[in-house]
Short mmCIF file of C-alpha atoms in Angstrom, two decimals:
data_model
loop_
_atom_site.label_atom_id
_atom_site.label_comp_id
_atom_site.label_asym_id
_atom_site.label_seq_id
_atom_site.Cartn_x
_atom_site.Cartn_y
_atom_site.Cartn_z
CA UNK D 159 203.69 82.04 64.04
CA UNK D 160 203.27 81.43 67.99
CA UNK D 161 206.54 83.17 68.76
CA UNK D 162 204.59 86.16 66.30
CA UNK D 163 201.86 86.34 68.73
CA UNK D 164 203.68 85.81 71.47
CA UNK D 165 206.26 88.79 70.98
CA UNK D 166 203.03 91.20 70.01
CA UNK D 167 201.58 90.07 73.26
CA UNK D 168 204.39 91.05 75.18
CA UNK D 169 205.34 94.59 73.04
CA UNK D 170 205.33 97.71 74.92
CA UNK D 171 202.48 98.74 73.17
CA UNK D 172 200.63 95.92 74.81
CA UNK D 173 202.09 96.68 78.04
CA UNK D 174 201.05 100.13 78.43
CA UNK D 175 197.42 99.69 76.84
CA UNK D 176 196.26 96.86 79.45
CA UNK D 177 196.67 99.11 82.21
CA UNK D 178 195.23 102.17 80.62
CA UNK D 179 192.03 100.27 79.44
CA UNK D 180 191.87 99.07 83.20
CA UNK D 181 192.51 102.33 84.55
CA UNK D 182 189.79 104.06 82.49
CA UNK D 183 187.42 101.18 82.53
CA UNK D 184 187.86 101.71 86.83
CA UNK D 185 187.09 105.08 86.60
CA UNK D 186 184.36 104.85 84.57
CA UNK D 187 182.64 102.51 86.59
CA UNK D 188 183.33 104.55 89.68
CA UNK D 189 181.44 107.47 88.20
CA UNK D 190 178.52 105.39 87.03
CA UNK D 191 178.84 104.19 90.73
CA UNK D 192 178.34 107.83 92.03
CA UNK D 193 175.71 108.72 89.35
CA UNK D 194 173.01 106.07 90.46
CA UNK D 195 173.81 106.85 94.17
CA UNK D 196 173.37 110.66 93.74
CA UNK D 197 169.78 109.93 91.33
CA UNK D 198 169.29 107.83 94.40
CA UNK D 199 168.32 104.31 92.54
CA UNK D 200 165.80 102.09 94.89
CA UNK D 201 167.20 98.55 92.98
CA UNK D 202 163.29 98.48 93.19
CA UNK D 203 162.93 94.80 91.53
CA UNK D 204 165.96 93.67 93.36
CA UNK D 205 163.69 94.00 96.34
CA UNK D 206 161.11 92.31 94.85
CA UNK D 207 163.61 89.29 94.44
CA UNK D 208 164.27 89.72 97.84
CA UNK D 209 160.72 89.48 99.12
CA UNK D 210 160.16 86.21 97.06
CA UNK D 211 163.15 85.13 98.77
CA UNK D 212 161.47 85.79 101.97
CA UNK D 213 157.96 84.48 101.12
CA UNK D 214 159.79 80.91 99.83
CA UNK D 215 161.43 80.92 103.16
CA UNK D 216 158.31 82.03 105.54
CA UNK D 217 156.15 79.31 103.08
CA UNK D 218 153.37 81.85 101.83
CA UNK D 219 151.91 81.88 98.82
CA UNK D 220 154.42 83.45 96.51
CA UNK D 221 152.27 84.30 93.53
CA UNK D 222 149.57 86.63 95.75
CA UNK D 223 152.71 88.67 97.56
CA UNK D 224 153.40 92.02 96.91
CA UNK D 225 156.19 93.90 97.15
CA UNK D 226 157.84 97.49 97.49
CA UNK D 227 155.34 101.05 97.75
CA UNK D 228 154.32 100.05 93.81
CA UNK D 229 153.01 96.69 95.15
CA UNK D 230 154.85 94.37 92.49
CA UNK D 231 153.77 90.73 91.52
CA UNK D 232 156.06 87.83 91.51
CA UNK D 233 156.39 86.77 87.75
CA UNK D 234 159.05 84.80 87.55
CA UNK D 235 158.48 80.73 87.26
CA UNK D 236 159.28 79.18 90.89
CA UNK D 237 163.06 77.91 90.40
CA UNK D 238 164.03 81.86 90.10
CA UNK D 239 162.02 82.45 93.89
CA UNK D 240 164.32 79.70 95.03
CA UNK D 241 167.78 80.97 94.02
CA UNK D 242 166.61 84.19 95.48
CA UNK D 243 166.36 82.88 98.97
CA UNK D 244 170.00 84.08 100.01
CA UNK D 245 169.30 87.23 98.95
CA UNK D 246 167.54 87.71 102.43
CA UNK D 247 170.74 87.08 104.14
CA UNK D 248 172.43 90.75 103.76
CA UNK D 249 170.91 94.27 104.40
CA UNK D 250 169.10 96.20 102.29
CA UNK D 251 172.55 98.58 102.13
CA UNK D 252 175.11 95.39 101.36
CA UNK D 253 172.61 93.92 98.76
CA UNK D 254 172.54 96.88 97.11
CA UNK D 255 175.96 97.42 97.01
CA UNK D 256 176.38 93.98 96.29
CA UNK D 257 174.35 93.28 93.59
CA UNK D 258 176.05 96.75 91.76
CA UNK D 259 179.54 95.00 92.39
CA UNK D 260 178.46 91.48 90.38
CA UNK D 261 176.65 92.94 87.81
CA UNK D 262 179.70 95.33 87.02
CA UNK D 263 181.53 92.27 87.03
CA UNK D 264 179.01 90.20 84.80
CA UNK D 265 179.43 93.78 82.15
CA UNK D 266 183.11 92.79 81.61
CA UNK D 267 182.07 89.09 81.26
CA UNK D 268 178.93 90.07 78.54
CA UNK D 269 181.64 92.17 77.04
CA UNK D 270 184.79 89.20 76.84
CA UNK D 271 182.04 86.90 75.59
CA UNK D 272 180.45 89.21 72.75
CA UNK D 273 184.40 89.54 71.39
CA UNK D 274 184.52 86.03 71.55
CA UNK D 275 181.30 85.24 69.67
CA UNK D 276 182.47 87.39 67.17
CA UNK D 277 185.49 85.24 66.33
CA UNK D 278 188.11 87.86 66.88
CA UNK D 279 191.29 87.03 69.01
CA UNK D 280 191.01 90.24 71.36
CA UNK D 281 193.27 93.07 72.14
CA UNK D 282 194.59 93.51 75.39
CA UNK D 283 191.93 95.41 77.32
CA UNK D 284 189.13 95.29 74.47
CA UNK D 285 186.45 94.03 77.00
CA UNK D 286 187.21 97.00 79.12
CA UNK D 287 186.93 99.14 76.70
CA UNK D 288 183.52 97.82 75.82
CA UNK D 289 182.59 97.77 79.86
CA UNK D 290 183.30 101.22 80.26
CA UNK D 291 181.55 102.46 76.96
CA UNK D 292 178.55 100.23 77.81
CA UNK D 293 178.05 100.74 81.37
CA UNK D 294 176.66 104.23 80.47
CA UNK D 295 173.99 102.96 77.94
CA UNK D 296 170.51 102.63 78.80
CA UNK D 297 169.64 99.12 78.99
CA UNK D 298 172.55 98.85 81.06
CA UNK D 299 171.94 101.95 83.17
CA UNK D 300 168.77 100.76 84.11
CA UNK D 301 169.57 97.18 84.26
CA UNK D 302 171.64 98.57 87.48
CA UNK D 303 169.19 100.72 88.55
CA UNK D 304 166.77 98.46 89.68
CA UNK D 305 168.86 95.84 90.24
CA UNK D 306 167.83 93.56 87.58
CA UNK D 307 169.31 90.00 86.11
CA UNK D 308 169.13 90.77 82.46
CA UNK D 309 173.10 90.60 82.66
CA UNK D 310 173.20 87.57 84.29
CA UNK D 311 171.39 85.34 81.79
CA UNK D 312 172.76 87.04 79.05
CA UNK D 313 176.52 86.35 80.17
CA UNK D 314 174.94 82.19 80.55
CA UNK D 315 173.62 82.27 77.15
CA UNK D 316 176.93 83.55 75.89
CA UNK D 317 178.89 81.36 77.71
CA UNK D 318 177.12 78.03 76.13
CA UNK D 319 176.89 79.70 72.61
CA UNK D 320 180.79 80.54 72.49
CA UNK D 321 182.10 76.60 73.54
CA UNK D 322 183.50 74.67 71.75
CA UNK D 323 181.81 71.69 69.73
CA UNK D 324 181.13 69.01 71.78
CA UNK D 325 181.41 70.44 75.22
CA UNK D 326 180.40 68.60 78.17
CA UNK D 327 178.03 71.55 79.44
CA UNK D 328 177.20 73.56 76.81
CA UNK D 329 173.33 73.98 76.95
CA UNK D 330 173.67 74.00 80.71
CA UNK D 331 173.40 77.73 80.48
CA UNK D 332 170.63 78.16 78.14
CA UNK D 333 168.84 75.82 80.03
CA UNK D 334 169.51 77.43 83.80
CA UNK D 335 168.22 80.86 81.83
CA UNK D 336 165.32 79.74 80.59
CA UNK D 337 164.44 77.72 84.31
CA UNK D 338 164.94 81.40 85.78
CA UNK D 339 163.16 83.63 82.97
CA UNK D 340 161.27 81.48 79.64
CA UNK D 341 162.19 83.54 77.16
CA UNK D 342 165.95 82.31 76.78
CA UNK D 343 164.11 79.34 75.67
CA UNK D 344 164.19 80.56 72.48
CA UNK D 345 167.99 79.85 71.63
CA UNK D 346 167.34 76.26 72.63
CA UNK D 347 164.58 76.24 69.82
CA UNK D 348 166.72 78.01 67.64
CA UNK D 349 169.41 75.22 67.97
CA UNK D 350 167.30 72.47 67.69
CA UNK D 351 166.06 73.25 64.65
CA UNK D 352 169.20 74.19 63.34
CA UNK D 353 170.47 70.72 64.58
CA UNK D 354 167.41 68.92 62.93
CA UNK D 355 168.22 70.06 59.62
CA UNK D 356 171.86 69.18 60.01
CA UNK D 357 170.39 65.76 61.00
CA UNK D 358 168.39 64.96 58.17
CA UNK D 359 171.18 66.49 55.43
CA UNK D 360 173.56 63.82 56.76
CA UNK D 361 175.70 65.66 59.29
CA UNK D 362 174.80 63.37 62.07
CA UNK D 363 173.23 64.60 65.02
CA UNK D 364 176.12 65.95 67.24
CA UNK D 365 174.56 69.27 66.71
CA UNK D 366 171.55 68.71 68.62
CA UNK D 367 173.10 67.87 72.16
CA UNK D 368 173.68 71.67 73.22
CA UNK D 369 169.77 71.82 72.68
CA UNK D 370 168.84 68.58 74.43
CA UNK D 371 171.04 68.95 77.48
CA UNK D 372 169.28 72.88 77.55
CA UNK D 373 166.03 70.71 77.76
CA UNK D 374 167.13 68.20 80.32
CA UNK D 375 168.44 71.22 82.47
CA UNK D 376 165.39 73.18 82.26
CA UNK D 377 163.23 70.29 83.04
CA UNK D 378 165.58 69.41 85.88
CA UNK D 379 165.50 72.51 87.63
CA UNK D 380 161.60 72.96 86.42
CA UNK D 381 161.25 69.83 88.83
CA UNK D 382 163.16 70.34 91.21
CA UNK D 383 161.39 73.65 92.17
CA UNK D 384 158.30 71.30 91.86
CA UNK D 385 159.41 69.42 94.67
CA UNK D 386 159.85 72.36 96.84
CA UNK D 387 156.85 74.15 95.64
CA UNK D 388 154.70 72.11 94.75
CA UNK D 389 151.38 74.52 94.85
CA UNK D 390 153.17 77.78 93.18
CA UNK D 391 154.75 75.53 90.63
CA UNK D 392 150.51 74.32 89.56
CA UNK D 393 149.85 77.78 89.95
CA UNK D 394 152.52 79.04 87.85
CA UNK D 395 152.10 76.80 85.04
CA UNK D 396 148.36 76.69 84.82
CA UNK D 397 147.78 80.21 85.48
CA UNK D 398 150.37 82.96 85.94
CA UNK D 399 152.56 81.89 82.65
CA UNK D 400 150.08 83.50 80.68
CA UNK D 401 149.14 86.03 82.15
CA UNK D 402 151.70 89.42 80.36
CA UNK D 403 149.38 91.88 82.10
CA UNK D 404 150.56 91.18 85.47
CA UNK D 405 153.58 93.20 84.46
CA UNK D 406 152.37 96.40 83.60
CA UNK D 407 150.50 97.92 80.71
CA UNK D 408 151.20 96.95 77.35
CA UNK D 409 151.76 100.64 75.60
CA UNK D 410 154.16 101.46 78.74
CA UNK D 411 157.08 103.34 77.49
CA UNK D 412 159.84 100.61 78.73
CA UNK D 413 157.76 97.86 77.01
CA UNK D 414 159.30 98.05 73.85
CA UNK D 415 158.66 94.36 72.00
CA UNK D 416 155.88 94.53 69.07
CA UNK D 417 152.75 93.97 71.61
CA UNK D 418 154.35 97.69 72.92
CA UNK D 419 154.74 99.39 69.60
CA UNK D 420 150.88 97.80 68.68
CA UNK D 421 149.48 99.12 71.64
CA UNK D 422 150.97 103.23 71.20
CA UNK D 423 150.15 102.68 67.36
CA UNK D 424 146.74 101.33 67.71
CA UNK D 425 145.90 103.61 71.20
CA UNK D 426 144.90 100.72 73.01
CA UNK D 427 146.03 98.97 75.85
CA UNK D 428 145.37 95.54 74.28
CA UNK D 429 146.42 94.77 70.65
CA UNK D 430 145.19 91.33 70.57
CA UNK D 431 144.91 89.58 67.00
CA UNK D 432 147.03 92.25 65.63
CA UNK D 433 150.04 91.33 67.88
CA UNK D 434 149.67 87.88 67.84
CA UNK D 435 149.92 87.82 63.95
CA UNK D 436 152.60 90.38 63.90
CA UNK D 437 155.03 87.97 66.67
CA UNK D 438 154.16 85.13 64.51
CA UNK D 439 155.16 86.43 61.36
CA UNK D 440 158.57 87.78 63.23
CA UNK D 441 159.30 84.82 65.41
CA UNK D 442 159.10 82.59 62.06
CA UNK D 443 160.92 84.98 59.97
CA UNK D 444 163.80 85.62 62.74
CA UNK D 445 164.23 82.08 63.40
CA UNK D 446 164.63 81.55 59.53
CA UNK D 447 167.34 84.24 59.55
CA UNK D 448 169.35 82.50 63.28
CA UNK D 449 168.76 79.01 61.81
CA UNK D 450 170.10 80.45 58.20
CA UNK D 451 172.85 81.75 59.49
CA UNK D 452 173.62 78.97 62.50
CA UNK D 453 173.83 76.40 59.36
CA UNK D 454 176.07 78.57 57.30
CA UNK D 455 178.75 78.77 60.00
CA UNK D 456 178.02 82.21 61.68
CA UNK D 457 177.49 81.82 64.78
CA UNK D 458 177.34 85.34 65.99
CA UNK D 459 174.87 86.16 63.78
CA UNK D 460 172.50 83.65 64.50
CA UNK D 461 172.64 84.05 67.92
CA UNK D 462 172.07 88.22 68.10
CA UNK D 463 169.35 87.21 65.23
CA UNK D 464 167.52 85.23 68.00
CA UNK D 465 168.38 87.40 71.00
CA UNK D 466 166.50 90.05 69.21
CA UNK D 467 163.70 87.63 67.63
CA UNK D 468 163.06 86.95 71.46
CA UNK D 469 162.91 90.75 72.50
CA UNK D 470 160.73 91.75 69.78
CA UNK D 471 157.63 88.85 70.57
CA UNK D 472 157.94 88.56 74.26
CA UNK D 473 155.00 90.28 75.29
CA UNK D 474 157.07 92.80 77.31
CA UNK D 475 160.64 93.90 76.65
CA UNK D 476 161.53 96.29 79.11
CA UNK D 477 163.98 98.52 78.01
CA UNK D 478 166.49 97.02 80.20
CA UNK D 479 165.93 93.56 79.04
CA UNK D 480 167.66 95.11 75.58
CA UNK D 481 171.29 94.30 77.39
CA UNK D 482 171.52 92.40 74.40
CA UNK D 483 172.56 95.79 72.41
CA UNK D 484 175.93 95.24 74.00
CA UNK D 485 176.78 91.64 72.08
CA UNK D 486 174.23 93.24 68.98
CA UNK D 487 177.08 96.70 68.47
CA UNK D 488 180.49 94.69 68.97
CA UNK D 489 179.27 92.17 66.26
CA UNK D 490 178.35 95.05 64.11
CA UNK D 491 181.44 97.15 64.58
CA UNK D 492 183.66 94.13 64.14
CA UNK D 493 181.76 93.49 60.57
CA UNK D 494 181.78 97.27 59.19
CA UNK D 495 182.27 100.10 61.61
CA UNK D 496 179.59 102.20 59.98
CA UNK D 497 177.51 99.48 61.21
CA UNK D 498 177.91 100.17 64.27
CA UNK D 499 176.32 103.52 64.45
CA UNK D 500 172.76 101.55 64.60
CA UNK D 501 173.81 101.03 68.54
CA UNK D 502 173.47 104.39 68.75
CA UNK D 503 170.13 104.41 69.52
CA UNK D 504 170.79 102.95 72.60
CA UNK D 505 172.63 105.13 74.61
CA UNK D 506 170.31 108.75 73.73
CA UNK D 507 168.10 107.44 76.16
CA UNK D 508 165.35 108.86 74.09
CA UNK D 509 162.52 106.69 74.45
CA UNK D 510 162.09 108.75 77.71
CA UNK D 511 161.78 112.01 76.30
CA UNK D 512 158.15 111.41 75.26
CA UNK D 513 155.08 111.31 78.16
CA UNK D 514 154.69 108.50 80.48
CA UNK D 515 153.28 108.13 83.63
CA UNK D 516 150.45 106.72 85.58
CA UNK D 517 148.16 108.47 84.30
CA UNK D 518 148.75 105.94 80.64
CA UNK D 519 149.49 109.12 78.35
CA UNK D 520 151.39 106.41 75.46
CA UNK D 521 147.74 106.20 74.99
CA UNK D 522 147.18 109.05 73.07
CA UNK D 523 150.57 109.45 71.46
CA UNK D 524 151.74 111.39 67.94
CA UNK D 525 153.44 110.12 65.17
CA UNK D 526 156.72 111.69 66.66
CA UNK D 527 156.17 110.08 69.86
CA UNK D 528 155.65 106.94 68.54
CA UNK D 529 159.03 107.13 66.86
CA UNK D 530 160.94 107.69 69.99
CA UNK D 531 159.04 105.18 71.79
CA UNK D 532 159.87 102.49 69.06
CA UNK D 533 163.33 103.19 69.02
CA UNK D 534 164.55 99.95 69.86
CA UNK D 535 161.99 97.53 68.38
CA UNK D 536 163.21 99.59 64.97
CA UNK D 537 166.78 99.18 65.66
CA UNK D 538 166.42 95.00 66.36
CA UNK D 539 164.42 94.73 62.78
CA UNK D 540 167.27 96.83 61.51
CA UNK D 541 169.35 94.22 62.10
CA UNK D 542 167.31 91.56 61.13
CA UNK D 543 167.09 93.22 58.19
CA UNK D 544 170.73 93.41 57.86
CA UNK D 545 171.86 89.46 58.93
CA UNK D 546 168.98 88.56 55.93
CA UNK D 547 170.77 90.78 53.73
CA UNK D 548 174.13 89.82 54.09
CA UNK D 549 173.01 86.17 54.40
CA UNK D 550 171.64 86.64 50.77
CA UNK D 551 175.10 87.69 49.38
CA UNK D 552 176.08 84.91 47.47
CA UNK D 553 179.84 86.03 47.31
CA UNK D 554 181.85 85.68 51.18
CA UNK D 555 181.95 88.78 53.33
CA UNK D 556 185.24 90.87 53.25
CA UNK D 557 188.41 90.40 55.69
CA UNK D 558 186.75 91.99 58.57
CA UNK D 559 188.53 94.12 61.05
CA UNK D 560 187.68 94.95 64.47
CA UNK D 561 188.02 98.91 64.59
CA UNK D 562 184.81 100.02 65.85
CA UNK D 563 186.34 100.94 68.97
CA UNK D 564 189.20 102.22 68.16
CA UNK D 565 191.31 99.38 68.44
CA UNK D 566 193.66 98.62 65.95
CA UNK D 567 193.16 95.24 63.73
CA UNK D 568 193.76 92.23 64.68
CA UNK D 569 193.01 88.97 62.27
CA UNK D 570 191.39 86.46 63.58
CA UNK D 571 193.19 83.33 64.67
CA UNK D 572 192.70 79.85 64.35
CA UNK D 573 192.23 79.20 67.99
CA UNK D 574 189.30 82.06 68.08
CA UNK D 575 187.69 80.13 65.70
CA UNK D 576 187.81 77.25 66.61
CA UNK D 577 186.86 78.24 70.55
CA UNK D 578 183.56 79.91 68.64
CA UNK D 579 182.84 77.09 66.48
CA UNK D 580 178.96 76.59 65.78
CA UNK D 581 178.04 72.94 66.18
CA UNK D 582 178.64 71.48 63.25
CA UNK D 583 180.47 74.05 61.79
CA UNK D 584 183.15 76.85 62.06
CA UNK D 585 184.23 80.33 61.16
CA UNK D 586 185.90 81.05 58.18
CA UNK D 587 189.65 80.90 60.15
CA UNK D 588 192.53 83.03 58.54
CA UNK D 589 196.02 83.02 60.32
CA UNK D 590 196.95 85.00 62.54
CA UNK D 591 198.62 88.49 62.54
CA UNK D 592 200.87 90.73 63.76
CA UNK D 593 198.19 94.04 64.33
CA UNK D 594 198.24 95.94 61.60
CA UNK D 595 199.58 99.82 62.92
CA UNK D 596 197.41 101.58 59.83
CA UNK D 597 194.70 103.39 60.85
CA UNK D 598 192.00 101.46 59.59
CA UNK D 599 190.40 102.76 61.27
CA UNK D 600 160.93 95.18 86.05
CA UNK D 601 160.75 91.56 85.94
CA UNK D 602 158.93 89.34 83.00
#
């Protein structure tokens, strides 16, 4: 069976589709590259991480600073103002370019990762393919555009939910996340309840290390910004962590979690009771769905079931926080290719073909409007919608095969599995294949 592999790894076929993949996933990034220069893109909250950088270095008080012509805030908890302090080293010019370059780089890493969580053994070149599709959607386009890190602790969530059971630093991502930005937090609570109910049906407790170590990391790097900072750290945790308006308005076009959608719906720029019941009722029934789903041995589904819980009752989403769509459309194309047509949504770019502005016009939005402006909070209970469903099949999923972009099937292979194993559990592992030639065919 090795030898198999090994001779369809080395095929001609195989030879000449690595190099096209990279030669059109090169290309396309180069034109992306000379799109955001020509729309002449500011990076304008890569500047604001800058200027914390700055203010941790010059020892002001980082949570009344300021930054850019829009005067931003600082929200981020202390540990993130930290890591930004080499940003100050380069220019404006070479950060810019710089920080384009890595988060190019983290695409093709989001990408590798979302085929792996998916439990397929990849073609040659799949992640490229992916890169160069996704670099052009709109989470990702503006992700780049001001220069956030929404790729960045996506790629270290990945990376701890794809290693194998009983890995010495799996959680260490999660954990780092979460230090930098709280909600990644969530997949940490999402595993430890997962583990807990492993726990007390016998299973042992194995299961809830990757959720402990997340904890010890967070409250490890929580300190150690403590130590450095001692009076923004008080500050931060007693004051500025609640505190969602600091951001922006709630009914802003880019703010699309529930508190968004409440706020256009209701016309107001404070939903209050009526959002907090509405992310209670979703956080509860979208951890049900991960934690179903973690327990039954699918992994990938319990993971884009929380990444979208966590968008949906954060009290802002920006649109480019939605990176997630990347992991969200190769699951769903790998499952049923139809499927993926629900990621659609994400590269129109037409949540920004209604008015918005200054002047607060979501305020006094239509029914159409509020459509377009709800486009992704739709599409992530969508999928909620469809992990419950399939979740309540009680007969196993079909042989899936992973032609949603245009790539021809491969079956999955014992290694993938066991490489994307769930603690406590695994994929459903089938040998593997020769490929079948049919045509199968701003910061919060």
């Amino acid at each position: 069976m090795k030898a198999l592999a090994h001779t369809a790894a080395r095929s001609p076929s195989t030879r000449r589709t690595l190099p096209l993949a990279a030669a059109v996933c090169l290309l396309s990034f180069a034109a992306f590259w000379a799109a955001q220069r020509a729309a002449g893109v500011s990076m304008i909250d890569l500047m604001v991480y800058r200027a914390e950088g700055r203010t941790v270095r010059a020892g002001a008080d980082l949570y009344a600073m300021r930054a850019t012509h829009a005067r931003l805030p600082t929200t981020y908890p202390p540990f993130a103002a930290l890591l930004f302090t080499p940003l100050t080293l380069p220019g404006v010019t070479q950060l810019r370019a710089l920080a384009t370059v890595v988060n190019l780089a983290l695409l093709l890493a989001l990408a590798h990762l979302s085929l792996r969580l998916a439990g397929w053994r990849r073609p040659p070149g799949a992640a490229l393919w992916i890169g160069a599709l996704a670099v052009w959607c709109e989470p990702v386009w503006t992700t780049l555009r001001y220069g956030q890190i929404n790729l960045l602790l996506a790629v270290a969530v990945l990376w701890d939910l794809t290693r194998r059971e009983g890995h010495r630093w799996a959680g260490t991502g999660i954990g780092l996340a979460a230090a930098l930005k709280l909600t990644p937090a969530l997949f940490a609570l999402f595993l430890l309840i997962a583990g807990i109910v492993r726990a007390r049906s016998g299973a042992g407790n194995t299961s809830l290390a990757v959720p402990l170590r997340a904890a010890s990391v967070f409250c490890a790097a929580t300190a150690a910004a403590a130590a450095v900072l001692p009076y923004d750290s008080v500050r931060f945790w007693t004051s500025m962590v609640f505190e969602a308006g600091r951001v922006g308005h709630a009914e802003d076009t880019a703010n699309q979690s529930l508190r968004g959608v409440l706020a256009r719906l209701l016309h107001t720029g404070d939903p209050g009771p009526w959002w907090t019941a509405a992310a209670a009722v979703t956080a509860a029934l979208g951890l049900a769905v991960a934690v179903r789903a973690e327990l039954r041995g699918e992994r990938a589904w319990a993971a884009m079931s929380c990444a979208v819980t966590g968008l949906l009752v954060s009290p802002v989403s920006w649109s480019h926080h939605w990176v997630w769509c990347v992991p969200m459309v190769v699951l769903l194309g790998v499952e049923r290719p139809r499927w993926a047509l629900l990621g659609a949504v994400f590269a129109t770019y037409a949540l920004w073909w209604v008015p918005h502005g200054t002047s607060r016009p979501e305020l006094a939005q239509g029914g159409g409007d509020m459509a377009l402006s709800a486009l992704y909070p739709l599409a992530g209970a969508g999928f909620l919608v469809l992990a419950a469903l399939r979740l309540s099949r009680a007969a196993a999923p079909r042989p899936r095969r992973a032609v949603a972009f245009g790539f021809r099937p491969w079956r999955r292979s014992r290694t993938a599995s066991t490489c994307s194993a769930p603690q406590g559990g695994g994929h459903r592992s089938a040998p593997l294949r020769v490929p079948d030639t049919s045509r199968s065919g701003r910061p919060l």
